[in-house]
Each structure stands twice: as C-alpha cells, then as structure tokens.
Coordinates of C-alpha atoms in Angstrom, one line a residue:
M1 CA -51.7 -66.6 81.9
S2 CA -53.7 -65.1 78.8
R3 CA -54.0 -67.6 76.0
I4 CA -54.0 -65.8 72.3
M5 CA -55.1 -67.3 69.2
V6 CA -53.8 -65.4 66.2
T7 CA -55.3 -66.4 62.8
G8 CA -52.9 -65.9 59.7
A9 CA -50.2 -66.6 62.1
S10 CA -47.4 -67.6 59.1
G11 CA -48.4 -64.3 57.4
F12 CA -46.0 -60.8 57.5
L13 CA -48.0 -59.4 60.3
G14 CA -49.2 -62.7 61.8
K15 CA -45.7 -63.8 62.7
A16 CA -45.0 -60.5 64.5
V17 CA -48.1 -60.8 66.5
V18 CA -47.3 -64.1 67.8
K19 CA -43.8 -62.9 68.6
A20 CA -45.4 -59.6 70.3
A21 CA -47.7 -62.1 72.1
Q22 CA -45.0 -64.1 73.8
A23 CA -43.0 -61.4 74.8
A24 CA -46.1 -60.2 76.7
G25 CA -46.3 -63.5 78.3
A26 CA -49.5 -64.9 76.7
E27 CA -49.5 -68.5 75.5
V28 CA -50.2 -68.3 72.0
V29 CA -52.6 -70.8 69.4
A30 CA -50.9 -70.0 65.9
L31 CA -53.5 -70.7 63.3
S32 CA -52.7 -71.0 59.5
R33 CA -53.3 -72.9 56.8
R34 CA -50.1 -74.9 57.4
A35 CA -49.1 -75.4 60.7
A36 CA -45.5 -74.3 61.8
P37 CA -43.1 -76.3 63.9
A38 CA -44.0 -76.2 67.4
E39 CA -42.1 -74.1 69.8
A40 CA -42.2 -73.2 73.5
G41 CA -45.3 -71.4 74.2
V42 CA -46.7 -71.7 70.8
T43 CA -49.3 -74.4 69.7
P44 CA -49.5 -74.5 66.1
V45 CA -52.9 -75.3 64.3
A46 CA -53.2 -76.0 60.7
L47 CA -57.0 -75.0 59.6
D48 CA -58.4 -73.3 56.4
L49 CA -61.1 -70.7 57.9
G50 CA -62.8 -70.8 54.4
D51 CA -63.6 -74.4 54.5
H52 CA -67.4 -75.0 55.2
G53 CA -66.1 -77.5 58.3
A54 CA -64.1 -74.6 59.8
P55 CA -66.8 -73.7 62.6
E56 CA -67.0 -77.0 64.0
A57 CA -63.3 -77.6 63.9
L58 CA -62.6 -74.1 65.4
E59 CA -64.8 -75.1 68.6
A60 CA -62.3 -77.4 69.6
V61 CA -59.1 -75.1 68.9
L62 CA -60.8 -72.5 70.9
E63 CA -60.8 -74.3 74.2
G64 CA -59.6 -72.2 76.7
V65 CA -58.5 -69.3 74.3
D66 CA -59.2 -65.9 76.1
T67 CA -59.0 -63.6 72.8
V68 CA -58.4 -64.1 69.1
I69 CA -56.7 -61.7 67.1
H70 CA -57.9 -62.1 63.4
A71 CA -55.2 -61.4 60.9
A72 CA -56.0 -63.9 58.2
A73 CA -57.3 -62.3 55.0
R74 CA -56.7 -62.6 51.2
L75 CA -54.7 -59.4 50.0
I76 CA -55.1 -60.2 46.2
G77 CA -57.5 -62.3 43.9
T78 CA -60.7 -62.5 42.4
A79 CA -64.1 -61.2 44.1
E80 CA -64.9 -65.1 44.9
E81 CA -61.5 -65.7 46.5
H82 CA -62.0 -62.5 48.7
A83 CA -65.6 -64.0 49.6
R84 CA -64.2 -67.3 50.4
D85 CA -61.3 -66.2 52.4
T86 CA -62.0 -62.8 54.0
V87 CA -65.6 -62.6 54.7
G88 CA -66.3 -66.6 54.7
G89 CA -63.0 -67.1 57.0
T90 CA -64.7 -64.2 59.5
A91 CA -68.1 -65.4 59.3
H92 CA -66.7 -69.0 60.3
L93 CA -64.9 -67.6 63.1
T94 CA -67.7 -65.4 64.6
R95 CA -70.1 -68.3 64.2
A96 CA -67.4 -70.7 66.1
L97 CA -67.1 -68.1 68.8
E98 CA -70.8 -67.4 69.3
A99 CA -71.4 -71.4 69.6
G100 CA -69.0 -71.0 72.5
G101 CA -70.7 -68.3 74.4
S102 CA -69.3 -65.2 72.9
Q103 CA -67.0 -65.0 75.8
V104 CA -63.8 -64.8 73.8
K105 CA -62.6 -61.2 73.1
L106 CA -62.2 -60.7 69.0
V107 CA -59.8 -58.1 68.0
L108 CA -60.0 -57.8 64.1
V109 CA -57.3 -56.6 61.8
S110 CA -59.1 -54.7 59.2
S111 CA -57.5 -51.9 56.9
I112 CA -57.7 -48.1 56.4
A113 CA -58.7 -49.2 52.7
V114 CA -62.1 -49.7 53.8
Y115 CA -62.9 -45.9 53.8
D116 CA -64.6 -44.3 50.8
V117 CA -61.4 -42.2 50.1
A118 CA -62.2 -41.7 46.2
A119 CA -65.3 -39.6 47.2
M120 CA -63.2 -37.2 49.7
E121 CA -61.4 -33.9 49.0
N122 CA -57.8 -33.6 48.8
G123 CA -56.5 -32.6 52.4
T124 CA -59.3 -34.4 54.4
T125 CA -58.4 -35.4 57.7
L126 CA -59.2 -39.1 57.8
D127 CA -60.6 -40.2 61.5
E128 CA -62.7 -43.5 62.5
D129 CA -66.1 -42.1 61.8
M130 CA -65.6 -41.6 57.9
R131 CA -68.0 -43.2 55.4
L132 CA -66.7 -46.9 54.4
V133 CA -67.3 -48.3 50.6
E134 CA -70.0 -50.5 50.3
T135 CA -68.9 -52.1 46.7
A136 CA -65.7 -53.1 44.9
E137 CA -66.6 -50.3 42.0
Q138 CA -65.5 -47.8 44.9
R139 CA -62.2 -49.0 45.3
D140 CA -61.5 -52.7 44.6
H141 CA -62.3 -56.3 45.8
Y142 CA -60.1 -56.3 48.6
A143 CA -61.5 -52.9 50.2
A144 CA -65.1 -54.3 49.6
A145 CA -64.2 -57.7 51.3
K146 CA -62.7 -55.9 54.4
A147 CA -65.6 -53.7 54.7
E148 CA -68.0 -56.9 54.6
Q149 CA -65.8 -58.6 56.9
E150 CA -66.4 -55.6 59.4
R151 CA -70.1 -56.2 59.1
H152 CA -69.6 -59.8 60.3
F153 CA -67.3 -58.7 63.3
R154 CA -70.1 -56.0 64.2
L155 CA -72.5 -58.6 64.8
Y156 CA -70.6 -60.5 67.0
Q157 CA -72.1 -59.9 70.5
G158 CA -69.0 -60.6 72.9
P159 CA -66.1 -58.6 73.6
K160 CA -64.2 -57.1 70.5
Q161 CA -62.1 -54.4 69.1
L162 CA -61.7 -53.3 65.6
I163 CA -58.0 -52.1 64.4
R164 CA -57.4 -50.7 60.8
P165 CA -54.0 -50.6 60.4
G166 CA -52.4 -47.9 57.6
A167 CA -49.3 -49.1 55.2
I168 CA -47.6 -51.9 57.6
Y169 CA -43.8 -52.0 56.5
G170 CA -40.8 -54.1 58.0
P171 CA -38.2 -56.3 56.6
N172 CA -38.6 -57.6 53.3
N173 CA -41.9 -55.4 53.1
L174 CA -40.8 -52.1 52.4
W175 CA -42.8 -51.1 49.3
S176 CA -46.3 -49.7 49.4
A177 CA -48.8 -49.1 46.1
Q178 CA -49.4 -45.7 47.4
L179 CA -46.0 -44.8 46.6
G180 CA -46.5 -44.8 42.6
F181 CA -45.2 -47.0 39.9
A182 CA -41.8 -48.3 39.5
K183 CA -39.8 -48.3 36.2
G184 CA -36.2 -49.8 37.2
S185 CA -34.8 -47.4 39.8
M186 CA -37.1 -44.5 39.2
I187 CA -40.8 -44.1 40.7
F188 CA -43.4 -42.1 39.0
C189 CA -44.8 -40.7 42.1
P190 CA -48.5 -39.2 42.2
G191 CA -48.2 -36.0 43.6
G192 CA -45.1 -36.7 45.5
G193 CA -45.7 -35.0 48.9
A194 CA -48.6 -36.7 50.1
L195 CA -48.5 -38.3 53.6
M196 CA -48.2 -42.0 53.9
P197 CA -50.3 -43.8 56.7
A198 CA -47.2 -45.6 58.0
I199 CA -46.9 -48.2 60.9
S200 CA -44.1 -50.6 61.4
V201 CA -45.0 -54.0 61.7
E202 CA -43.5 -54.3 65.2
R203 CA -45.8 -51.3 66.4
S204 CA -48.8 -52.9 64.6
A205 CA -48.1 -56.1 66.7
A206 CA -47.7 -54.3 69.8
A207 CA -51.0 -52.4 69.5
L208 CA -52.8 -55.6 68.6
V209 CA -51.5 -57.7 71.6
R210 CA -52.5 -54.6 73.8
A211 CA -56.0 -54.6 72.4
A212 CA -55.9 -58.1 72.9
L213 CA -54.9 -57.9 76.5
A214 CA -57.2 -54.8 77.6
E215 CA -60.5 -55.9 79.2
G216 CA -63.7 -55.4 77.5
S217 CA -64.5 -54.0 74.1
G218 CA -62.4 -51.0 72.8
A219 CA -63.0 -48.2 70.2
T220 CA -61.8 -48.3 66.8
V221 CA -58.5 -47.4 66.0
N222 CA -56.7 -46.4 62.7
L223 CA -53.2 -47.7 63.3
I224 CA -51.3 -45.1 61.9
D225 CA -47.9 -43.4 63.6
P226 CA -48.5 -39.8 64.6
D227 CA -45.5 -38.6 62.2
P228 CA -45.9 -40.5 58.9
P229 CA -43.6 -39.9 56.3
T230 CA -44.3 -38.1 52.7
Q231 CA -44.0 -40.2 49.5
G232 CA -40.9 -38.3 48.9
E233 CA -39.4 -39.4 52.4
W234 CA -40.5 -43.0 52.2
L235 CA -38.5 -43.2 48.6
A236 CA -35.6 -41.4 50.1
A237 CA -35.3 -44.0 52.9
L238 CA -35.2 -46.5 50.4
G239 CA -32.7 -45.0 48.1
L240 CA -35.0 -44.6 45.2
R241 CA -35.5 -41.5 42.7
K242 CA -38.9 -40.1 42.7
I243 CA -40.4 -38.4 39.5
A244 CA -43.3 -36.6 40.6
V245 CA -46.4 -36.9 38.5
P246 CA -49.3 -34.4 38.4
L247 CA -52.4 -35.9 40.3
G248 CA -54.8 -34.6 37.7
L249 CA -53.0 -36.6 34.8
V250 CA -52.9 -39.5 37.2
Y251 CA -56.8 -39.6 38.0
L252 CA -57.5 -38.9 34.5
V253 CA -55.5 -41.9 33.2
G254 CA -57.2 -44.1 35.6
A255 CA -60.6 -43.0 34.8
L256 CA -59.8 -43.6 31.0
T257 CA -58.2 -47.4 31.7
G258 CA -61.5 -48.2 34.3
R259 CA -59.3 -47.5 37.6
G260 CA -60.4 -44.4 38.6
P261 CA -62.0 -44.9 41.9
A262 CA -59.0 -47.2 43.0
W263 CA -56.2 -44.7 41.8
Q264 CA -58.3 -41.9 43.4
A265 CA -58.5 -43.7 46.7
R266 CA -54.8 -44.7 46.6
F267 CA -53.1 -41.4 45.9
R268 CA -55.6 -39.3 47.6
P269 CA -53.2 -36.4 49.7
L270 CA -55.1 -37.0 53.0
R271 CA -54.0 -35.8 56.8
Y272 CA -54.7 -38.6 59.6
D273 CA -56.1 -38.1 63.1
T274 CA -53.8 -40.6 65.0
S275 CA -55.0 -39.7 68.4
R276 CA -56.6 -43.3 69.4
A277 CA -53.6 -45.0 67.6
E278 CA -51.4 -42.9 70.0
A279 CA -53.3 -43.6 72.9
L280 CA -53.1 -47.5 72.2
L281 CA -49.3 -47.3 71.6
E282 CA -48.5 -45.0 74.5
G283 CA -44.9 -46.0 75.7
V284 CA -44.2 -48.1 72.8
P285 CA -40.9 -47.5 71.3
H286 CA -41.0 -45.8 68.0
P287 CA -37.4 -44.9 66.5
G288 CA -39.2 -42.7 63.5
F289 CA -39.5 -43.9 60.1
A290 CA -36.1 -43.3 58.7
E291 CA -34.7 -45.2 61.5
A292 CA -37.1 -48.0 61.3
V293 CA -36.4 -48.6 57.7
K294 CA -32.6 -48.5 58.2
A295 CA -33.1 -51.1 60.9
A296 CA -35.3 -53.3 58.7
K297 CA -32.9 -53.0 55.9
A298 CA -30.2 -54.1 58.4
E299 CA -32.4 -57.1 59.1
E300 CA -32.7 -57.9 55.7
R301 CA -29.2 -58.3 55.3
A302 CA -28.3 -60.3 58.4

C-alpha cells in the first residue's frame, strides 16, 4: 500500500487530495499547521514548513512515505510572507527529502500564474513550455514566489512531477479574480468572452493522486479542463449579471494605477493546450462546467 504525505492538507485543495488518496487505497499523512482529528487511514501531523526547524522535524514524518504531494503555499500576503511560507517551506521540504536519500517522489502543486502572460499577445495558446515570470513586477508576489518555488523543485534529484493547475473551483470556492470586478450583483468583466482555465477541485485532486502513484518522474502538466468556459459562461452558471468592459480600457486603468502587468496577466484572452492534462485525467469523470457548478452549489446548500 502506498503512503502519501499531503502538505497543506487542511486547505481547499488539500482536503480534496486527502480524500482522493484515500479513495485510491493509499495511506495518508495529512500535514498542516494545525493537525486535524485522526481518522481511519489518515495520520494528521501539525507542522509549519516555514519554521527553521522544519527540515529536521520532517525527517521523522517522512519515515515510510513513498510520495509527497506538496500543496502548501501562501495565496496572499507580502513578499516576505510568500518568501517564508511558499519558497522557504519548499526549500525545507526538499532539504528533508534529500537528507533521506532522495527516494521519495515529489509532486509539486504550482500554478499557471507562473507564466509571463503579460508579455504574450492576445489569443496566444498557452502550453507548458512558455516563459515564466522572474520578478513580482511582471505580475505579483504570488506568481513570483510560485516561480521561485519551482526552481527549488527542479533542484531536487529524486523522482518528481510538476503540476500547474488553472482556476480551481468547487463548493464554497466558485469565484475567480479573472472574472472581473464585482459591484453588488453586477460584474464588470474585462473582455467578457475570454476562456477561463477552469479545473474542478475533484479533478485536480484526482490528477495529483494519479501523478503521485505513477512510477518515476513525469512531464509538467498545465491542469485545465479540455472544454473551459468563457467568462460569460462562468458568470451565467453563477447567476450573475455581466457587464463587458473593453480590455483596452482595463489595461489603461491598470497602467495608471500601478497594476498594469498584474491586470494584463489576469485578463489576457488566451487559448490553452490541454493535451497533457487530458492524458493525465483520462477516464476521470467530467460532467462539464455548468453541471459541476450546479453540483457544487447543491453541496453548499446541503
């Protein structure tokens, strides 16, 4: 039986990964800052990966672990907070893995935010070989930290796979900043018809567990469903009213307010090469975006 450690196990994606790993028959070590109650097949561990003593503490936790799905990361905050939690936490994890002989497979949950989208042309097809951001000025602190996190990942000498999810949605998490700006029930939507790099939390978790259980290293995967909705289709599924705003105006306001690269990256209308994601998710049920949102809403009400 495989033993998988999931970092960030108490988060939105982490909880789904723990559930998917259990469903696949794996034993799970669920690592988070505050340990959850123990349950059958899951060993909860409380550990802050950003602490200086984390590498030494991890060596004992990793005993018997076959694979680590590293989902822990900071989503918002200052440059210093991202450096401590996302970059520092990954550096501490890889140090502990190397101390154990680099035999454990590492599956890193990165993000498609690492791409230098602001420098792309409208309509570009995004694939796994596109150029990444190097500084926060090219997008934001989150993207820069995730790109730096990937550099630590690439230095790890053991088996590994890099997964870059798009906009992950699911129960109690049905909004994306790429949809625009909310004003009551109205949404001012830049462009209005751009494709959204959507992937449900359940399919994200299934892909990560598949990557964890596969032998050896795997190719980088942009985790996006093959039939992504447009901004308008996403908002319609949520029952929200869209007011389309010209992209040129949004880019101009962004430049005037110091948010130029961030808004250009957030709202750039792109196409997505999903061939690697489709291969990884072959056979995993996909009800379609509208049905998945309907099911998520029903779960929220339950």
